[in-house]
Tab-separated table of C-alpha atoms in Angstrom:
chain	number	residue	atom	x	y	z
A	31	UNK	CA	-16.162	-8.804	-29.086
A	32	UNK	CA	-19.558	-9.992	-30.220
A	33	UNK	CA	-22.696	-8.006	-29.772
A	34	UNK	CA	-24.751	-9.369	-26.915
A	35	UNK	CA	-28.233	-10.808	-27.236
A	36	UNK	CA	-31.051	-11.455	-24.812
A	37	UNK	CA	-30.187	-15.148	-24.800
A	38	UNK	CA	-26.600	-14.455	-23.710
A	39	UNK	CA	-26.569	-11.764	-21.055
A	40	UNK	CA	-23.354	-9.766	-20.823
A	41	UNK	CA	-22.022	-7.135	-18.457
A	42	UNK	CA	-19.888	-4.052	-19.023
A	43	UNK	CA	-18.256	-2.834	-15.806
A	44	UNK	CA	-16.780	0.632	-15.527
A	45	UNK	CA	-14.628	2.372	-12.933
A	46	UNK	CA	-11.937	5.052	-12.957
A	47	UNK	CA	-8.829	3.031	-12.105
A	48	UNK	CA	-8.284	-0.609	-11.254
A	49	UNK	CA	-5.261	-2.778	-10.470
A	50	UNK	CA	-2.347	-2.176	-10.176
A	51	UNK	CA	-3.787	0.910	-8.435
A	52	UNK	CA	-5.099	0.351	-4.920
A	53	UNK	CA	-8.496	2.077	-5.171
A	54	UNK	CA	-11.171	0.052	-3.364
A	55	UNK	CA	-13.856	0.480	-6.017
A	56	UNK	CA	-11.389	-0.444	-8.745
A	57	UNK	CA	-10.386	-3.597	-6.898
A	58	UNK	CA	-14.058	-4.531	-6.501
A	59	UNK	CA	-14.688	-4.000	-10.212
A	60	UNK	CA	-11.609	-6.060	-11.096
A	61	UNK	CA	-12.634	-8.921	-8.815
A	62	UNK	CA	-16.209	-8.916	-10.138
A	63	UNK	CA	-14.972	-8.991	-13.725
A	64	UNK	CA	-12.671	-11.932	-12.929
A	65	UNK	CA	-15.472	-13.761	-11.115
A	66	UNK	CA	-17.773	-13.482	-14.116
A	67	UNK	CA	-14.976	-14.639	-16.395
A	68	UNK	CA	-14.257	-17.680	-14.207
A	69	UNK	CA	-17.964	-18.590	-14.249
A	70	UNK	CA	-18.022	-18.478	-18.034
A	71	UNK	CA	-19.878	-15.172	-18.289
A	72	UNK	CA	-19.330	-12.485	-20.891
A	73	UNK	CA	-17.996	-9.353	-19.263
A	74	UNK	CA	-15.595	-6.479	-19.834
A	75	UNK	CA	-14.138	-3.776	-17.619
A	76	UNK	CA	-13.381	-0.310	-19.012
A	77	UNK	CA	-11.202	2.130	-17.062
A	78	UNK	CA	-8.345	4.607	-17.384
A	79	UNK	CA	-4.730	3.841	-18.149
A	80	UNK	CA	-1.619	5.946	-17.775
A	81	UNK	CA	-0.560	7.615	-21.019
A	82	UNK	CA	2.923	6.342	-21.837
A	83	UNK	CA	3.269	8.418	-25.001
A	84	UNK	CA	2.722	5.403	-27.247
A	85	UNK	CA	-0.704	3.820	-26.750
A	86	UNK	CA	-4.121	5.391	-26.267
A	87	UNK	CA	-5.683	1.976	-25.629
A	88	UNK	CA	-4.765	-1.385	-24.201
A	89	UNK	CA	-6.916	-4.475	-24.031
A	90	UNK	CA	-6.203	-7.735	-22.220
A	91	UNK	CA	-7.927	-10.133	-19.830
A	92	UNK	CA	-11.351	-8.659	-20.610
A	93	UNK	CA	-10.156	-5.175	-19.589
A	94	UNK	CA	-10.158	-2.165	-21.901
A	95	UNK	CA	-7.967	0.699	-20.672
A	96	UNK	CA	-8.144	4.142	-22.250
A	97	UNK	CA	-5.601	6.917	-21.795
A	98	UNK	CA	-6.814	9.848	-19.690
A	99	UNK	CA	-4.767	13.032	-20.059
A	100	UNK	CA	-5.717	14.928	-16.928
A	101	UNK	CA	-2.918	17.491	-16.634
A	102	UNK	CA	-5.132	20.383	-17.748
A	103	UNK	CA	-8.581	21.091	-19.203
A	104	UNK	CA	-7.358	21.124	-22.818
A	105	UNK	CA	-5.830	17.650	-22.539
A	106	UNK	CA	-8.983	16.381	-20.826
A	107	UNK	CA	-11.079	17.586	-23.773
A	108	UNK	CA	-8.649	15.984	-26.233
A	109	UNK	CA	-8.959	12.699	-24.320
A	110	UNK	CA	-12.677	12.634	-25.138
A	111	UNK	CA	-11.781	12.116	-28.811
A	112	UNK	CA	-11.088	8.448	-28.079
A	113	UNK	CA	-12.841	7.924	-24.742
A	114	UNK	CA	-16.265	9.088	-25.995
A	115	UNK	CA	-16.641	6.769	-29.024
A	116	UNK	CA	-15.110	3.790	-27.207
A	117	UNK	CA	-17.457	4.264	-24.271
A	118	UNK	CA	-20.520	4.693	-26.500
A	119	UNK	CA	-19.744	1.563	-28.529
A	120	UNK	CA	-19.151	-0.597	-25.463
A	121	UNK	CA	-22.240	0.823	-23.778
A	122	UNK	CA	-24.338	-0.313	-26.733
A	123	UNK	CA	-22.835	-3.805	-26.942
A	124	UNK	CA	-23.489	-5.233	-23.486
A	125	UNK	CA	-26.898	-6.098	-22.085
A	126	UNK	CA	-26.137	-4.743	-18.608
A	127	UNK	CA	-23.963	-1.820	-17.550
A	128	UNK	CA	-22.515	-1.873	-14.024
A	129	UNK	CA	-21.099	1.542	-13.072
A	130	UNK	CA	-18.788	1.527	-10.051
A	131	UNK	CA	-18.424	5.126	-8.880
A	132	UNK	CA	-18.981	8.388	-10.733
A	133	UNK	CA	-15.378	9.152	-11.658
A	134	UNK	CA	-14.997	7.728	-15.173
A	135	UNK	CA	-15.471	10.551	-17.689
A	136	UNK	CA	-16.872	8.151	-20.284
A	137	UNK	CA	-19.989	7.377	-18.218
A	138	UNK	CA	-22.316	9.823	-20.095
A	139	UNK	CA	-21.355	8.185	-23.396
A	140	UNK	CA	-21.779	4.677	-21.995
A	141	UNK	CA	-25.215	5.685	-20.715
A	142	UNK	CA	-26.127	7.200	-24.100
A	143	UNK	CA	-25.242	3.959	-25.896
A	144	UNK	CA	-27.080	1.909	-23.284
A	145	UNK	CA	-30.211	4.054	-23.509
A	146	UNK	CA	-30.375	3.979	-27.298
A	147	UNK	CA	-30.036	0.200	-27.381
A	148	UNK	CA	-32.216	-0.301	-24.269
A	149	UNK	CA	-29.586	-1.800	-22.002
A	150	UNK	CA	-29.991	-2.039	-18.243
A	151	UNK	CA	-27.872	0.246	-16.051
A	152	UNK	CA	-26.786	-0.445	-12.466
A	153	UNK	CA	-25.029	2.251	-10.448
A	154	UNK	CA	-22.998	1.788	-7.273
A	155	UNK	CA	-21.564	4.607	-5.182
A	156	UNK	CA	-18.120	4.080	-3.684
A	157	UNK	CA	-17.490	6.796	-1.118
A	158	UNK	CA	-19.556	8.981	1.200
A	159	UNK	CA	-19.216	12.745	0.645
A	160	UNK	CA	-17.968	12.036	-2.853
A	161	UNK	CA	-20.256	10.028	-5.138
A	162	UNK	CA	-23.018	9.099	-2.699
A	163	UNK	CA	-26.570	10.045	-3.810
A	164	UNK	CA	-26.735	13.226	-1.735
A	165	UNK	CA	-23.351	14.553	-2.856
A	166	UNK	CA	-24.136	13.888	-6.513
A	167	UNK	CA	-27.611	15.413	-6.328
A	168	UNK	CA	-26.603	18.698	-4.699
A	169	UNK	CA	-23.589	19.328	-6.954
A	170	UNK	CA	-24.882	21.861	-9.504
A	171	UNK	CA	-21.566	22.418	-11.297
A	172	UNK	CA	-20.833	21.209	-14.834
A	173	UNK	CA	-18.631	18.483	-13.392
A	174	UNK	CA	-21.423	17.577	-10.983
A	175	UNK	CA	-23.939	17.265	-13.826
A	176	UNK	CA	-21.595	14.913	-15.673
A	177	UNK	CA	-21.058	12.843	-12.523
A	178	UNK	CA	-24.845	12.554	-12.051
A	179	UNK	CA	-25.318	10.846	-15.413
A	180	UNK	CA	-24.906	7.308	-14.133
A	181	UNK	CA	-27.022	7.545	-10.996
A	182	UNK	CA	-29.761	9.634	-12.657
A	183	UNK	CA	-30.264	7.108	-15.460
A	184	UNK	CA	-29.809	3.818	-13.627
A	185	UNK	CA	-32.424	1.060	-13.646
A	186	UNK	CA	-31.131	-0.256	-10.329
A	187	UNK	CA	-29.148	1.363	-7.523
A	188	UNK	CA	-26.694	-0.894	-5.698
A	189	UNK	CA	-26.236	0.404	-2.145
A	190	UNK	CA	-23.215	-0.787	-0.181
A	191	UNK	CA	-24.982	-0.124	3.128
A	192	UNK	CA	-28.394	1.095	4.383
A	193	UNK	CA	-27.225	4.732	4.614
A	194	UNK	CA	-26.587	4.848	0.869
A	195	UNK	CA	-29.960	3.232	0.202
A	196	UNK	CA	-31.735	5.816	2.353
A	197	UNK	CA	-29.855	8.687	0.711
A	198	UNK	CA	-30.838	7.428	-2.752
A	199	UNK	CA	-34.528	7.254	-1.822
A	200	UNK	CA	-34.388	10.733	-0.262
A	201	UNK	CA	-32.760	12.412	-3.249
A	202	UNK	CA	-33.857	10.334	-6.261
A	203	UNK	CA	-37.238	8.996	-5.158
A	204	UNK	CA	-38.592	5.475	-4.928
A	205	UNK	CA	-39.269	4.695	-8.591
A	206	UNK	CA	-35.866	3.076	-9.128
A	207	UNK	CA	-35.326	-0.253	-7.306
A	208	UNK	CA	-32.573	-0.372	-4.690
A	209	UNK	CA	-30.564	-3.437	-3.671
A	210	UNK	CA	-28.489	-3.239	-0.490
A	211	UNK	CA	-25.586	-5.623	0.043
A	212	UNK	CA	-22.870	-5.515	2.659
A	213	UNK	CA	-19.224	-5.281	1.656
A	214	UNK	CA	-17.222	-8.443	2.157
A	215	UNK	CA	-13.582	-9.418	2.576
A	216	UNK	CA	-11.104	-11.512	0.619
A	217	UNK	CA	-11.375	-14.891	2.362
A	218	UNK	CA	-8.111	-16.000	0.740
A	219	UNK	CA	-6.348	-13.481	2.999
A	220	UNK	CA	-8.619	-13.129	6.028
A	221	UNK	CA	-10.429	-16.002	7.726
A	222	UNK	CA	-11.967	-16.967	11.053
A	223	UNK	CA	-8.643	-18.289	12.305
A	224	UNK	CA	-7.083	-14.830	12.221
A	225	UNK	CA	-6.142	-13.835	15.755
A	226	UNK	CA	-5.088	-10.586	17.396
A	227	UNK	CA	-1.397	-10.932	18.194
A	228	UNK	CA	-1.451	-8.491	21.109
A	229	UNK	CA	-3.546	-9.469	24.173
A	230	UNK	CA	-6.385	-7.191	25.217
A	231	UNK	CA	-6.545	-6.258	28.890
A	232	UNK	CA	-9.979	-6.247	30.519
A	233	UNK	CA	-11.391	-2.744	30.573
A	234	UNK	CA	-8.871	-1.481	28.024
A	235	UNK	CA	-10.328	0.727	25.249
A	236	UNK	CA	-9.202	-0.499	21.846
A	237	UNK	CA	-10.108	1.518	18.742
A	238	UNK	CA	-9.572	-0.250	15.437
A	239	UNK	CA	-10.047	1.169	11.940
A	240	UNK	CA	-9.662	-0.683	8.679
A	241	UNK	CA	-8.578	1.116	5.528
A	242	UNK	CA	-5.897	3.355	4.093
A	243	UNK	CA	-4.650	6.203	6.292
A	244	UNK	CA	-5.667	8.911	3.826
A	245	UNK	CA	-7.955	11.933	4.071
A	246	UNK	CA	-10.635	10.529	1.772
A	247	UNK	CA	-11.059	7.650	4.242
A	248	UNK	CA	-11.688	10.096	7.083
A	249	UNK	CA	-8.345	9.773	8.873
A	250	UNK	CA	-8.250	13.520	9.681
A	251	UNK	CA	-11.669	13.284	11.387
A	252	UNK	CA	-10.524	10.223	13.332
A	253	UNK	CA	-7.396	11.988	14.591
A	254	UNK	CA	-9.481	15.032	15.559
A	255	UNK	CA	-11.917	12.949	17.594
A	256	UNK	CA	-9.176	10.923	19.273
A	257	UNK	CA	-7.543	14.135	20.453
A	258	UNK	CA	-10.719	14.911	22.428
A	259	UNK	CA	-10.698	11.668	24.426
A	260	UNK	CA	-9.694	12.016	28.065
A	261	UNK	CA	-9.430	8.315	28.854
A	262	UNK	CA	-6.581	5.895	28.017
A	263	UNK	CA	-6.927	4.048	24.711
A	264	UNK	CA	-4.979	2.250	22.034
A	265	UNK	CA	-5.605	2.964	18.366
A	266	UNK	CA	-4.720	0.540	15.594
């Protein structure tokens, strides 16, 4: 890896986990990294890897994976012995840092390297009530302070919808620019020709949600609200 220059902009992307795991933010980071690679850009993604007892690192296809031992606090501290220097070095090498979510423990060290070498930092939240601006700002714990490092030091906040943009302005002020973009879909899988297989009867209430049926996606709240409906409906 060559050190970046102003003439050749480069991007370091960071997230907690990416493929083969099915986390949405990790998939976005993976796709963005591949897109930049296909366009001839210089980019690298850093994230966690499972510790298989043999390797602390793996590097392929512009992705650096570092082992994260998260079984207990002692192992987490030991993990910093290799995550911290790797994160700092990569943070100093790339002209732009794109942080996807606040879950990667190496973020403070990436930010430190970026600040020392005057790199630009972009932060993007991934989930409401988790790493959105309000949740990060009001968390006064040690873990919360660490998770605030990326959003507190960013040069640009990337909001995935207007609610995130508003929350950032309310809790971090208006000095940092905010860019709001909507989330898209994979057009190789979904397209305008996609049709609903089951017919919809006139007047029938159809409730559709898209996403994994897990608590962090709000499925428990959905079930609770559906139980309070007193009219016929179908939920998909």
